[in-house]
Short mmCIF file of C-alpha atoms and ligand atoms in Angstrom, two decimals:
data_model
loop_
_atom_site.label_atom_id
_atom_site.label_comp_id
_atom_site.label_asym_id
_atom_site.label_seq_id
_atom_site.Cartn_x
_atom_site.Cartn_y
_atom_site.Cartn_z
CA MET A 1 -40.95 -74.19 25.68
CA SER A 2 -38.71 -71.20 26.08
CA ASP A 3 -40.16 -67.90 27.16
CA ILE A 4 -40.06 -65.42 24.28
CA VAL A 5 -40.49 -61.85 25.53
CA LEU A 6 -39.71 -59.89 22.37
CA HIS A 7 -41.00 -61.00 19.00
CA VAL A 8 -40.27 -59.14 15.78
CA ALA A 9 -42.45 -60.58 13.01
CA ASP A 10 -41.96 -60.01 9.29
CA VAL A 11 -40.78 -56.42 9.69
CA GLN A 12 -40.00 -54.35 6.60
CA LYS A 13 -38.79 -50.78 6.48
CA SER A 14 -37.74 -48.71 3.47
CA PHE A 15 -36.36 -45.21 3.24
CA GLY A 16 -37.41 -44.06 -0.21
CA GLY A 17 -35.98 -46.68 -2.56
CA LEU A 18 -33.64 -48.14 0.06
CA LYS A 19 -34.80 -51.34 1.74
CA ALA A 20 -33.33 -50.89 5.21
CA LEU A 21 -35.08 -53.96 6.68
CA THR A 22 -36.54 -56.96 4.82
CA ASP A 23 -38.47 -59.93 6.33
CA ILE A 24 -37.02 -59.47 9.79
CA GLU A 25 -37.87 -62.22 12.27
CA LEU A 26 -36.41 -62.06 15.74
CA GLU A 27 -37.26 -63.84 18.98
CA VAL A 28 -35.61 -62.89 22.23
CA GLU A 29 -35.85 -65.16 25.24
CA GLU A 30 -36.52 -63.87 28.73
CA GLY A 31 -33.39 -63.09 30.74
CA LYS A 32 -31.06 -63.61 27.77
CA THR A 33 -28.70 -61.27 26.00
CA HIS A 34 -29.36 -61.28 22.27
CA ALA A 35 -26.76 -59.52 20.14
CA ILE A 36 -27.42 -58.06 16.71
CA ILE A 37 -24.28 -57.66 14.68
CA GLY A 38 -23.56 -56.68 11.10
CA PRO A 39 -21.59 -54.24 9.00
CA ASN A 40 -22.23 -50.49 8.96
CA GLY A 41 -25.50 -49.63 7.25
CA ALA A 42 -26.89 -53.18 7.74
CA GLY A 43 -30.05 -51.84 9.40
CA LYS A 44 -29.24 -52.52 13.07
CA SER A 45 -30.19 -49.08 14.43
CA THR A 46 -33.27 -49.02 12.21
CA LEU A 47 -34.40 -52.32 13.75
CA LEU A 48 -33.87 -50.98 17.26
CA ASN A 49 -35.77 -47.79 16.41
CA VAL A 50 -38.68 -49.88 15.12
CA CYS A 51 -38.70 -51.85 18.39
CA VAL A 52 -38.87 -48.74 20.58
CA GLY A 53 -41.48 -46.91 18.48
CA ARG A 54 -39.19 -44.27 16.99
CA LEU A 55 -39.82 -45.58 13.50
CA ALA A 56 -43.00 -47.18 12.18
CA PRO A 57 -42.35 -50.29 10.09
CA ASP A 58 -43.95 -50.43 6.62
CA HIS A 59 -45.06 -53.97 7.41
CA GLY A 60 -44.91 -56.45 10.27
CA SER A 61 -45.11 -56.12 14.03
CA VAL A 62 -43.17 -56.06 17.25
CA THR A 63 -44.63 -57.70 20.34
CA PHE A 64 -43.31 -57.49 23.89
CA LYS A 65 -44.76 -59.79 26.57
CA GLY A 66 -48.02 -60.02 24.65
CA HIS A 67 -48.29 -56.25 24.02
CA VAL A 68 -48.17 -55.13 20.39
CA LEU A 69 -45.63 -52.28 20.36
CA THR A 70 -46.14 -51.34 16.73
CA GLY A 71 -48.13 -48.11 16.56
CA LYS A 72 -47.44 -47.21 20.19
CA HIS A 73 -45.70 -44.00 21.22
CA PRO A 74 -42.09 -44.43 22.50
CA TYR A 75 -43.27 -43.19 25.90
CA GLU A 76 -45.97 -45.89 26.11
CA ILE A 77 -43.41 -48.52 25.13
CA ASN A 78 -41.10 -47.23 27.86
CA GLN A 79 -43.95 -47.48 30.38
CA LEU A 80 -44.28 -51.18 29.51
CA GLY A 81 -40.74 -51.73 30.80
CA VAL A 82 -38.65 -51.21 27.68
CA ALA A 83 -35.62 -48.90 27.98
CA ARG A 84 -32.96 -48.09 25.42
CA VAL A 85 -29.50 -46.63 25.05
CA PHE A 86 -29.17 -44.95 21.68
CA GLN A 87 -26.11 -44.74 19.44
CA THR A 88 -25.85 -41.02 20.20
CA PRO A 89 -26.25 -40.43 23.93
CA GLU A 90 -29.49 -38.64 24.81
CA ILE A 91 -28.84 -36.90 28.06
CA PHE A 92 -29.59 -33.45 29.49
CA PRO A 93 -26.25 -31.65 28.98
CA ASP A 94 -27.03 -28.70 31.29
CA LEU A 95 -28.10 -30.85 34.25
CA THR A 96 -25.80 -32.59 36.71
CA LEU A 97 -25.34 -36.35 36.48
CA LEU A 98 -27.51 -36.87 39.55
CA GLN A 99 -30.28 -34.71 38.04
CA ASN A 100 -30.03 -36.61 34.76
CA VAL A 101 -30.61 -39.92 36.55
CA MET A 102 -33.45 -38.43 38.62
CA VAL A 103 -35.48 -37.32 35.56
CA PRO A 104 -36.40 -40.87 34.46
CA ALA A 105 -36.69 -41.92 38.13
CA PHE A 106 -39.41 -39.29 38.65
CA ALA A 107 -41.05 -40.21 35.36
CA LYS A 108 -41.23 -43.83 36.46
CA ARG A 109 -42.50 -43.03 39.96
CA ASP A 110 -44.90 -40.18 39.15
CA GLY A 111 -45.86 -41.09 35.58
CA ALA A 112 -44.57 -37.75 34.25
CA PHE A 113 -41.38 -35.80 33.69
CA ARG A 114 -41.10 -33.19 36.42
CA MET A 115 -38.19 -30.85 35.92
CA ASP A 116 -39.46 -28.74 38.87
CA ALA A 117 -38.86 -31.67 41.23
CA LEU A 118 -35.15 -31.44 40.47
CA ARG A 119 -34.97 -28.19 42.47
CA SER A 120 -35.82 -29.97 45.70
CA LEU A 121 -33.69 -33.05 45.30
CA GLU A 122 -32.58 -33.06 48.94
CA ARG A 123 -36.12 -34.07 49.93
CA GLU A 124 -35.99 -37.12 47.66
CA THR A 125 -33.63 -39.09 49.86
CA GLU A 126 -34.80 -42.53 48.82
CA LEU A 127 -34.62 -41.97 45.05
CA CYS A 128 -31.41 -39.96 45.42
CA GLY A 129 -29.86 -42.84 47.35
CA GLU A 130 -30.77 -45.21 44.57
CA ALA A 131 -29.49 -42.79 41.91
CA ASP A 132 -26.17 -42.51 43.77
CA HIS A 133 -25.96 -46.28 43.96
CA ILE A 134 -26.55 -46.64 40.21
CA LEU A 135 -24.02 -43.88 39.43
CA GLU A 136 -21.58 -45.87 41.52
CA ASP A 137 -22.43 -49.05 39.56
CA VAL A 138 -21.60 -47.34 36.28
CA GLY A 139 -18.44 -45.76 37.71
CA LEU A 140 -19.64 -42.13 37.64
CA TYR A 141 -20.39 -41.44 41.31
CA ARG A 142 -17.46 -39.06 41.71
CA PHE A 143 -18.86 -36.80 38.98
CA ARG A 144 -22.45 -36.76 40.27
CA HIS A 145 -22.57 -32.99 40.86
CA LYS A 146 -20.83 -32.15 37.57
CA GLN A 147 -22.66 -30.98 34.47
CA ALA A 148 -23.32 -33.83 32.06
CA SER A 149 -21.89 -31.80 29.17
CA SER A 150 -18.44 -32.04 30.80
CA LEU A 151 -18.29 -35.84 30.40
CA SER A 152 -16.32 -37.70 27.75
CA ARG A 153 -18.33 -39.44 25.05
CA GLY A 154 -17.83 -42.85 26.72
CA ASP A 155 -18.95 -41.51 30.10
CA LYS A 156 -22.04 -39.96 28.50
CA ARG A 157 -22.97 -43.45 27.34
CA ARG A 158 -22.52 -44.76 30.87
CA LEU A 159 -24.72 -41.96 32.17
CA GLU A 160 -27.40 -42.91 29.67
CA LEU A 161 -27.13 -46.49 30.86
CA ALA A 162 -27.60 -45.29 34.46
CA MET A 163 -30.72 -43.37 33.32
CA CYS A 164 -32.07 -46.66 31.97
CA LEU A 165 -31.15 -48.77 34.97
CA ILE A 166 -32.99 -46.55 37.46
CA GLN A 167 -36.18 -47.42 35.58
CA HIS A 168 -35.64 -51.15 36.33
CA PRO A 169 -36.65 -52.10 32.80
CA LYS A 170 -37.68 -55.62 31.89
CA LEU A 171 -36.04 -55.24 28.49
CA LEU A 172 -33.00 -53.10 27.77
CA LEU A 173 -32.01 -52.30 24.19
CA LEU A 174 -28.50 -51.01 23.68
CA ASP A 175 -27.15 -49.54 20.45
CA GLU A 176 -23.36 -49.87 20.54
CA PRO A 177 -23.06 -49.20 24.28
CA THR A 178 -19.27 -49.24 24.28
CA ALA A 179 -18.73 -46.99 21.26
CA GLY A 180 -16.27 -44.24 22.11
CA MET A 181 -14.99 -46.00 25.23
CA SER A 182 -11.44 -46.90 26.12
CA ARG A 183 -10.62 -50.61 26.47
CA HIS A 184 -10.66 -50.22 30.25
CA ASP A 185 -14.12 -48.60 30.27
CA THR A 186 -15.36 -51.15 27.73
CA ASN A 187 -14.30 -53.97 30.06
CA SER A 188 -16.01 -52.41 33.07
CA THR A 189 -19.17 -51.92 30.98
CA ILE A 190 -19.05 -55.61 30.02
CA GLU A 191 -18.82 -56.50 33.72
CA LEU A 192 -21.71 -54.18 34.52
CA LEU A 193 -23.88 -55.66 31.77
CA LYS A 194 -23.06 -59.16 33.07
CA THR A 195 -24.24 -58.14 36.54
CA ILE A 196 -27.49 -56.79 35.08
CA LYS A 197 -28.00 -60.12 33.37
CA GLU A 198 -27.66 -61.89 36.70
CA ARG A 199 -30.60 -59.78 37.88
CA GLY A 200 -32.71 -61.34 35.12
CA MET A 201 -33.03 -58.40 32.74
CA THR A 202 -33.46 -59.26 29.07
CA LYS A 203 -31.15 -57.38 26.73
CA VAL A 204 -30.82 -56.74 23.03
CA ILE A 205 -27.40 -55.38 22.24
CA ILE A 206 -26.16 -53.98 18.97
CA GLU A 207 -22.43 -54.06 19.00
CA HIS A 208 -19.49 -53.67 16.68
CA ASP A 209 -16.85 -54.82 19.11
CA MET A 210 -16.60 -58.62 18.81
CA HIS A 211 -14.93 -58.85 22.21
CA VAL A 212 -18.08 -57.33 23.75
CA VAL A 213 -20.41 -59.52 21.68
CA PHE A 214 -18.68 -62.77 22.52
CA SER A 215 -18.35 -61.80 26.20
CA LEU A 216 -22.06 -61.14 26.63
CA ALA A 217 -24.29 -62.75 24.00
CA ASP A 218 -26.33 -65.91 24.50
CA ARG A 219 -27.68 -65.67 20.93
CA ILE A 220 -26.54 -63.66 17.95
CA SER A 221 -28.47 -62.52 14.88
CA VAL A 222 -26.42 -61.28 11.96
CA LEU A 223 -27.84 -58.53 9.77
CA ALA A 224 -26.45 -57.70 6.35
CA GLN A 225 -28.11 -55.34 3.89
CA GLY A 226 -31.34 -55.35 5.87
CA LYS A 227 -31.70 -59.13 6.09
CA ILE A 228 -30.93 -61.60 8.84
CA ILE A 229 -28.38 -63.90 7.25
CA ALA A 230 -27.62 -66.04 10.30
CA GLU A 231 -28.83 -66.69 13.82
CA GLY A 232 -27.49 -68.93 16.53
CA SER A 233 -25.26 -69.38 19.53
CA PRO A 234 -21.96 -67.45 19.51
CA GLU A 235 -20.13 -70.65 18.49
CA GLU A 236 -22.53 -71.31 15.60
CA VAL A 237 -22.28 -67.76 14.35
CA ARG A 238 -18.52 -67.63 14.68
CA GLY A 239 -18.19 -70.77 12.55
CA ASN A 240 -20.71 -69.74 9.88
CA PRO A 241 -18.88 -69.02 6.61
CA LYS A 242 -21.64 -66.65 5.42
CA VAL A 243 -21.08 -64.53 8.50
CA GLN A 244 -17.34 -64.54 8.14
CA GLU A 245 -17.73 -63.38 4.58
CA ALA A 246 -20.33 -60.68 5.32
CA TYR A 247 -18.93 -59.34 8.52
CA LEU A 248 -16.22 -60.94 10.56
CA GLY A 249 -13.82 -61.28 7.66
CA GLY A 250 -14.32 -57.69 6.65
CA ALA A 251 -14.04 -56.36 10.19
CA HIS A 252 -10.62 -57.76 11.07
P1 ADP B 1 -26.57 -49.67 11.07
O1 ADP B 1 -27.08 -49.22 12.40
O2 ADP B 1 -26.56 -51.16 10.91
O3 ADP B 1 -25.24 -49.08 10.75
P2 ADP B 1 -28.81 -48.14 10.02
O4 ADP B 1 -30.00 -48.84 10.55
O5 ADP B 1 -28.42 -46.89 10.71
O6 ADP B 1 -27.58 -49.15 9.95
O7 ADP B 1 -29.05 -47.79 8.50
C1 ADP B 1 -29.47 -48.75 7.55
C2 ADP B 1 -29.60 -48.08 6.20
O8 ADP B 1 -30.71 -47.17 6.22
C3 ADP B 1 -28.39 -47.24 5.82
O9 ADP B 1 -28.20 -47.35 4.43
C4 ADP B 1 -28.78 -45.84 6.21
O10 ADP B 1 -28.12 -44.88 5.43
C5 ADP B 1 -30.29 -45.86 5.96
N1 ADP B 1 -31.05 -44.98 6.86
C6 ADP B 1 -31.11 -45.08 8.20
N2 ADP B 1 -31.93 -44.14 8.71
C7 ADP B 1 -32.39 -43.42 7.65
C8 ADP B 1 -33.29 -42.31 7.54
N3 ADP B 1 -33.87 -41.76 8.61
N4 ADP B 1 -33.52 -41.84 6.30
C9 ADP B 1 -32.95 -42.40 5.21
N5 ADP B 1 -32.10 -43.44 5.25
C10 ADP B 1 -31.82 -43.95 6.47
MG1 MG B 2 -26.29 -48.05 13.85
#
């Protein structure tokens, strides 16, 4: 039996008359990278938001390692080891990169956000060392004393990824992590995400870029108009005529 860590069961979500998600079933195996693809407006971000507690589903549940996430606050879900990179980077624009990475590091260590602790960073040698190391991993070390607002959109996404990685999450959910990146930065992000996988982290990745999807995914679920229309290995999905019609055909 495979080890399912994330289980989305019969999830439905409507916005007024619009059915954004219908009968969603998703199982993600431990240590795997599960991609969710589909055309714009298919419901991908909505599904991710339901998983991390930002949106309450109208029906159904999300379970992570035996914990029911549905109804929990995003912060509680994060404390269970679930981290996410949103479609629009959520960083602290006025803080330096190092300070940005230290905020979740303190939250993880001390159980609370402590902006005051940022004033005495030099005393936090151990965490700072780790933050520097992670900034190096994501290719942002040279900017660590710059204000986050000065970064390009792609680099902001890498900073947000660094803010997730310092939490050592068990499950990482990424909503279009390479959006806004150059091909070069996209390729280094793919390499970084591959390295994370080697460390055993489970990932759910929403991605438009097929090069990224096929470089990283072990399994792929295809969403179209709020429904999962196909699920399988990258080869199975690539060869599925329904998928080609709904997505791949239209995208290229
Ligand atoms: P995707 O990420 O696949 O592009 P979304 O999950 O963002 O799609 O959106 C799915 C559908 O739900 C779209 O039609 C979108 O306009 C709608 N939608 C998403 N969020 C909201 C919201 N907060 N209020 C109303 N409609 C929304
Ligand atoms: Mg989206």
